[in-house]
PDB file of C-alpha atoms in Angstrom:
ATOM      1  CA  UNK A   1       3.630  59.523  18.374  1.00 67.00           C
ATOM      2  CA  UNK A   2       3.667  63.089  17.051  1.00 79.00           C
ATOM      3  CA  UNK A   3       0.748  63.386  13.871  1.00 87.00           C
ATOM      4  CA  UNK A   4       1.375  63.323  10.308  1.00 88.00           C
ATOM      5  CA  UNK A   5       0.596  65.834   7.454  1.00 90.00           C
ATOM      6  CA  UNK A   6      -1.405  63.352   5.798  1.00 93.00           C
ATOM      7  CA  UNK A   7      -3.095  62.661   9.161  1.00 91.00           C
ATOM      8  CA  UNK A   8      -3.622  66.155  10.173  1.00 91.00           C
ATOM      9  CA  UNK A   9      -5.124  66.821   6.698  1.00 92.00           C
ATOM     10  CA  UNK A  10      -7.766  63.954   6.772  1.00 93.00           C
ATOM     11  CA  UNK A  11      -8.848  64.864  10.414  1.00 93.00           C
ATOM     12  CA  UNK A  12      -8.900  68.640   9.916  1.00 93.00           C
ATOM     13  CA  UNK A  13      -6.329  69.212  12.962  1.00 93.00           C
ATOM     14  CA  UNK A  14      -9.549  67.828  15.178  1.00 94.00           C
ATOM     15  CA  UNK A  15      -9.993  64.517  17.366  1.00 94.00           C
ATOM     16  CA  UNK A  16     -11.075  62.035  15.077  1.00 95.00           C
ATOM     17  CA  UNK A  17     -13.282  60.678  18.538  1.00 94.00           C
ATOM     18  CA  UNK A  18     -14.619  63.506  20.051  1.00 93.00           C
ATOM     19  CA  UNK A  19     -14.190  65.952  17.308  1.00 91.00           C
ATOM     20  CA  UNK A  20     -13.744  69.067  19.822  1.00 91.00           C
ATOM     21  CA  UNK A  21     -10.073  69.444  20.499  1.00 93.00           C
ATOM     22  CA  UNK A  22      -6.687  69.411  18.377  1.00 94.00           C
ATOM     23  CA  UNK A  23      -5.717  66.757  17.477  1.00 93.00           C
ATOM     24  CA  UNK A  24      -1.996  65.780  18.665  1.00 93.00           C
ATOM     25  CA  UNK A  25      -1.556  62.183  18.625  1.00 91.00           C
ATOM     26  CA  UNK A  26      -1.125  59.340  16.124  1.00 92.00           C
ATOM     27  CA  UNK A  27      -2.629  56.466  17.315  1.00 92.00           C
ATOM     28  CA  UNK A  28      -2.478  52.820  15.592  1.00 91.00           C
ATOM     29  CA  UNK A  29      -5.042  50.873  15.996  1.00 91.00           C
ATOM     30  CA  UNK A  30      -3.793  47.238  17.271  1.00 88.00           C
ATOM     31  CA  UNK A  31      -3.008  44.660  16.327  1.00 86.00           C
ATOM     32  CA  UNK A  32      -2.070  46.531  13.275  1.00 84.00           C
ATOM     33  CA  UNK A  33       0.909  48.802  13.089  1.00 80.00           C
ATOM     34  CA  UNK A  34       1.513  52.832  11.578  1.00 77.00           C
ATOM     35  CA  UNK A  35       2.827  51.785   8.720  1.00 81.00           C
ATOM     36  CA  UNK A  36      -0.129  53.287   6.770  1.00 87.00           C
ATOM     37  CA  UNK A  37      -2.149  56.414   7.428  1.00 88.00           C
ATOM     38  CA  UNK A  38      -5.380  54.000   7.209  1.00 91.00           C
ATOM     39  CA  UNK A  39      -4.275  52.225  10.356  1.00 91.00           C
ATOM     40  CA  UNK A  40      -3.611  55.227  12.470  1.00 93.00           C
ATOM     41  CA  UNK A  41      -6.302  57.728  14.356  1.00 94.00           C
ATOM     42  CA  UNK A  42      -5.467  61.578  15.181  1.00 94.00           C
ATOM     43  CA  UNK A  43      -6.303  62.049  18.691  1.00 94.00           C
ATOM     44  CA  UNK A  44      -6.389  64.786  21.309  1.00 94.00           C
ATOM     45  CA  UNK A  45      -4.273  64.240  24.431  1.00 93.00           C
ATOM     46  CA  UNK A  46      -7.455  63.784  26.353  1.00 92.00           C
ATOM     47  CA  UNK A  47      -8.816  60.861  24.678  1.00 93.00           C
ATOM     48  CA  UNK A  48      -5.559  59.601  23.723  1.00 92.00           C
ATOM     49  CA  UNK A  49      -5.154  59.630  28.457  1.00 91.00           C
ATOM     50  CA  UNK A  50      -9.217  58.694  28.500  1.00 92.00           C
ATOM     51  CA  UNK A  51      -7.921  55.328  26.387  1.00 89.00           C
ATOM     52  CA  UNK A  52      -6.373  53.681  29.474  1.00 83.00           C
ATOM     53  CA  UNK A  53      -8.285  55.039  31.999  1.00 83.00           C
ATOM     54  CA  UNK A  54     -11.804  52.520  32.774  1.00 76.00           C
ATOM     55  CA  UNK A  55     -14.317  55.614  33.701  1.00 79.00           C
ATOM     56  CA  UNK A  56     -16.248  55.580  30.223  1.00 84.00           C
ATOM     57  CA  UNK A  57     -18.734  58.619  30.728  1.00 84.00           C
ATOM     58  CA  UNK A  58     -15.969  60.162  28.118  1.00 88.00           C
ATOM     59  CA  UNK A  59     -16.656  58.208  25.415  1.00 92.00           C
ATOM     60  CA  UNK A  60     -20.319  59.386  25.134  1.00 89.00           C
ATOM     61  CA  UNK A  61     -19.178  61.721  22.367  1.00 89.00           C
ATOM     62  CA  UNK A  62     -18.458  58.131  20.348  1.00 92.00           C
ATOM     63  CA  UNK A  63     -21.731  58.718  18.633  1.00 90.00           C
ATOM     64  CA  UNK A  64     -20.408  61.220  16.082  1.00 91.00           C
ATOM     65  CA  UNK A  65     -17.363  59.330  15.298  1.00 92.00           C
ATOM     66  CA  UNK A  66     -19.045  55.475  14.886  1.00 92.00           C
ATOM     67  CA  UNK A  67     -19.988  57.411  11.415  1.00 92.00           C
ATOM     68  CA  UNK A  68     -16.553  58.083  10.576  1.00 92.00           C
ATOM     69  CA  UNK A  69     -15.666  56.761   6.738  1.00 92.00           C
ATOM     70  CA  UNK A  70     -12.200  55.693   8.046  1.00 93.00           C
ATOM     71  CA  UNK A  71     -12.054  52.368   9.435  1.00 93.00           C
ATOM     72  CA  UNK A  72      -9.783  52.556  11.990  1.00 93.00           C
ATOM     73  CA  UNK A  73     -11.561  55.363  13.405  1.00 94.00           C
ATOM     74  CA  UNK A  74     -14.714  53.214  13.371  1.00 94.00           C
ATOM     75  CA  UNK A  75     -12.548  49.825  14.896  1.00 94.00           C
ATOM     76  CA  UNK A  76     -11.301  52.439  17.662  1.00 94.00           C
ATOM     77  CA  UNK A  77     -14.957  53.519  18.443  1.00 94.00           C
ATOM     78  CA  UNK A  78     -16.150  50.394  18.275  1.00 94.00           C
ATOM     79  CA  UNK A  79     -13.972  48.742  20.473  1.00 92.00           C
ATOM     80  CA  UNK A  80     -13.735  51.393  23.160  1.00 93.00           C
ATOM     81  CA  UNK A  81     -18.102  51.204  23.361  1.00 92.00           C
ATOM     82  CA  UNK A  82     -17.323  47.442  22.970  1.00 91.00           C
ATOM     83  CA  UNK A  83     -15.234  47.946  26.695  1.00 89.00           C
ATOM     84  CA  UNK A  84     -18.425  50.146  27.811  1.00 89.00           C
ATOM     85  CA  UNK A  85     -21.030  48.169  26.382  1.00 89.00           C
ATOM     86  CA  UNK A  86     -23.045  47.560  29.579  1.00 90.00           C
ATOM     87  CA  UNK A  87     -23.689  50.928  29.860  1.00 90.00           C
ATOM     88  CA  UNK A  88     -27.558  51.470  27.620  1.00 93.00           C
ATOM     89  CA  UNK A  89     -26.112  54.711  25.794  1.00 92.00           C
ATOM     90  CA  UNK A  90     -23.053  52.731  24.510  1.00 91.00           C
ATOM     91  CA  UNK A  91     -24.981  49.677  23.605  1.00 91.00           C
ATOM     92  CA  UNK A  92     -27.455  52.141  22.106  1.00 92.00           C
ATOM     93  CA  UNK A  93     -24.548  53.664  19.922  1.00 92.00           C
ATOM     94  CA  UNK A  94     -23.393  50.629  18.706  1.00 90.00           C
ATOM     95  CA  UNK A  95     -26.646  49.312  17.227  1.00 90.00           C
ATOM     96  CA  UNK A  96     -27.522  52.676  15.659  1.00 90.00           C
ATOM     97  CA  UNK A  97     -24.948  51.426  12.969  1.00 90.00           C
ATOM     98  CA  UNK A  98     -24.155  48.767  10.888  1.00 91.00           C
ATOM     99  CA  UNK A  99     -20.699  48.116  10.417  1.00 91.00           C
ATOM    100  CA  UNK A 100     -18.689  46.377   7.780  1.00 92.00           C
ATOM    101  CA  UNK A 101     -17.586  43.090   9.147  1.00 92.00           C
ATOM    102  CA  UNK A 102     -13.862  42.944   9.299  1.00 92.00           C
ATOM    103  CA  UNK A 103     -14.116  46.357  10.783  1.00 92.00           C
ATOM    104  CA  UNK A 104     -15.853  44.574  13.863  1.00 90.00           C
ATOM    105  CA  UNK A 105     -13.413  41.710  13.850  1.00 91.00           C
ATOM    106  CA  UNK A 106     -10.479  44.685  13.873  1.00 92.00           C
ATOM    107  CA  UNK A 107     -12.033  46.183  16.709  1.00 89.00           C
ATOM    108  CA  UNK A 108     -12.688  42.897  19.300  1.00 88.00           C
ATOM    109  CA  UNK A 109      -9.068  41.142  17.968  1.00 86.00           C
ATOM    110  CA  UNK A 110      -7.845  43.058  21.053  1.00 79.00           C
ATOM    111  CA  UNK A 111     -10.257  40.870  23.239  1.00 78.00           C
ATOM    112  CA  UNK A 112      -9.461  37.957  21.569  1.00 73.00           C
ATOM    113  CA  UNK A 113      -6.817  35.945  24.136  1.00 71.00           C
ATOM    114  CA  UNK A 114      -4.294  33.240  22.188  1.00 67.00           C
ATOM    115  CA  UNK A 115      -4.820  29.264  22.551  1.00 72.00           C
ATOM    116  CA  UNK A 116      -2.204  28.169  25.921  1.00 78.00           C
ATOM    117  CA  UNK A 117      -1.740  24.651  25.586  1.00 81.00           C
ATOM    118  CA  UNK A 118      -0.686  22.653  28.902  1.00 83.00           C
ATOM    119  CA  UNK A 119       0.782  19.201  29.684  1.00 81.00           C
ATOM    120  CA  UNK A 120      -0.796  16.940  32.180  1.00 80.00           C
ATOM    121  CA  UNK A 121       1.092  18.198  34.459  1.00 83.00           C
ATOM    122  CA  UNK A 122       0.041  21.854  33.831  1.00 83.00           C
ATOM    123  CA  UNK A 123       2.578  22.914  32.098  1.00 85.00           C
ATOM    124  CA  UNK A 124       2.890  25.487  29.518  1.00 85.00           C
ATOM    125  CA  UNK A 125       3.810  23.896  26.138  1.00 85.00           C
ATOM    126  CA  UNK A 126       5.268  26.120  23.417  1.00 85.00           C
ATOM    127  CA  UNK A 127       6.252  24.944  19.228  1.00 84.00           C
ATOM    128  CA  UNK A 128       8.800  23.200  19.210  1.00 86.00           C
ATOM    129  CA  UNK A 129       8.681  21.319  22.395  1.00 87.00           C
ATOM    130  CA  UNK A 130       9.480  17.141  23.116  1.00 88.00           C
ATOM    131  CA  UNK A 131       6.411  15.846  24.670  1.00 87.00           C
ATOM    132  CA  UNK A 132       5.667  12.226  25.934  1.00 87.00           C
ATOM    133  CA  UNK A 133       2.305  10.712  25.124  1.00 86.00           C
ATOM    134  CA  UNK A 134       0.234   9.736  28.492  1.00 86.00           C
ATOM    135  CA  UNK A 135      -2.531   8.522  26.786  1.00 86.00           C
ATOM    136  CA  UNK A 136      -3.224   6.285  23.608  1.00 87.00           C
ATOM    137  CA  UNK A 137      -3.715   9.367  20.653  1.00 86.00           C
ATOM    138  CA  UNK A 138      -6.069   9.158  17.132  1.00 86.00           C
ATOM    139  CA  UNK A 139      -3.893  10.941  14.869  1.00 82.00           C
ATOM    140  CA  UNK A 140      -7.003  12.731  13.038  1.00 81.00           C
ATOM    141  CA  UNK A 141      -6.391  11.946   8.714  1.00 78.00           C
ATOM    142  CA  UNK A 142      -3.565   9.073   9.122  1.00 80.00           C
ATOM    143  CA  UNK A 143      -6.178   6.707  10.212  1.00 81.00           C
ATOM    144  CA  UNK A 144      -3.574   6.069  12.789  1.00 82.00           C
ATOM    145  CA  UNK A 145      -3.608   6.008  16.211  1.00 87.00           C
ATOM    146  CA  UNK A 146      -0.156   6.388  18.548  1.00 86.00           C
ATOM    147  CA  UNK A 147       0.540   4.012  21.878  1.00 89.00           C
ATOM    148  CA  UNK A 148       0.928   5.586  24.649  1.00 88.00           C
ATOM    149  CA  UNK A 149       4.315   6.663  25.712  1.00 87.00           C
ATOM    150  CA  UNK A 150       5.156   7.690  21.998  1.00 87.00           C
ATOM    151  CA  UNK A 151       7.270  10.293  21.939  1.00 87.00           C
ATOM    152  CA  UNK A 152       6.518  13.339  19.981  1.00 85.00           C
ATOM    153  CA  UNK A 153       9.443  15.726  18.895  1.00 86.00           C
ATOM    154  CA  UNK A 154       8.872  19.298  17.830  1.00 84.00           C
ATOM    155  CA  UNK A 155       5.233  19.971  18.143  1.00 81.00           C
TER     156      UNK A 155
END
């Protein structure tokens, strides 16, 4: 996505990464959208390629922009050295700074895989299903407990 005024403005026209070339890009920061300029980060087309790519001798120029006031640009750093962080310098650059939780928590919510709940017999089980109970079940807070063989509608 093509950059905003606003977006041009706060990054000076630069890479809000590597701070060397012009900045072309929009990027949003995930899981959150570009509905607001705090969400998004200008980028230059060769970070914006170097994002997808796995080779991270790049992102050694993340040490600049890990002091960025903007917190998306500091949830995009952080997760990109979080990708590299077996490498010393990126491990190095992320304990040189101190960052405010939820920024953190923005940054590894794209590492962060969702609960998949199976049957017995392995399959995947999704709200709103019918299931059948196998086993005898304490219903935690009812101070109940269901027989086996219940059947349980729209879980």
């Amino acid at each position: 996505m093509s950059i905003s005024a606003k977006l041009e403005e706060r990054s000076n026209g630069l890479c809000e990464l590597c701070t060397t070339e012009t900045a072309t890009e929009a990027y949003a920061v995930s899981p959150k959208n570009n509905d607001v300029i705090e969400n998004e980060v200008a980028l230059c087309p060769t970070c914006f390629a170097k994002l997808e790519e796995k080779d991270a001798s790049h992102w050694q120029c993340l040490a600049g922009s890990i002091w960025n006031t903007e917190a998306s640009v500091q949830a995009l750093t952080y997760r990109i050295l979080y990708n590299a962080k077996e490498e010393q310098w990126a491990s190095e650059i992320m304990s040189s700074v101190e960052l405010d939780e939820s920024v953190i928590n923005w940054a590894v919510s794209a590492f962060e895989k969702a609960d998949v709940h199976k049957d017995a017999n392995g399959v995947l089980l999704e709200n709103g299903d019918t299931v059948v109970l196998t086993q005898v079940l304490n219903v935690k807070g009812a101070n109940f407990m269901a027989p086996k063989g219940t059947i349980v509608r729209k879980i």
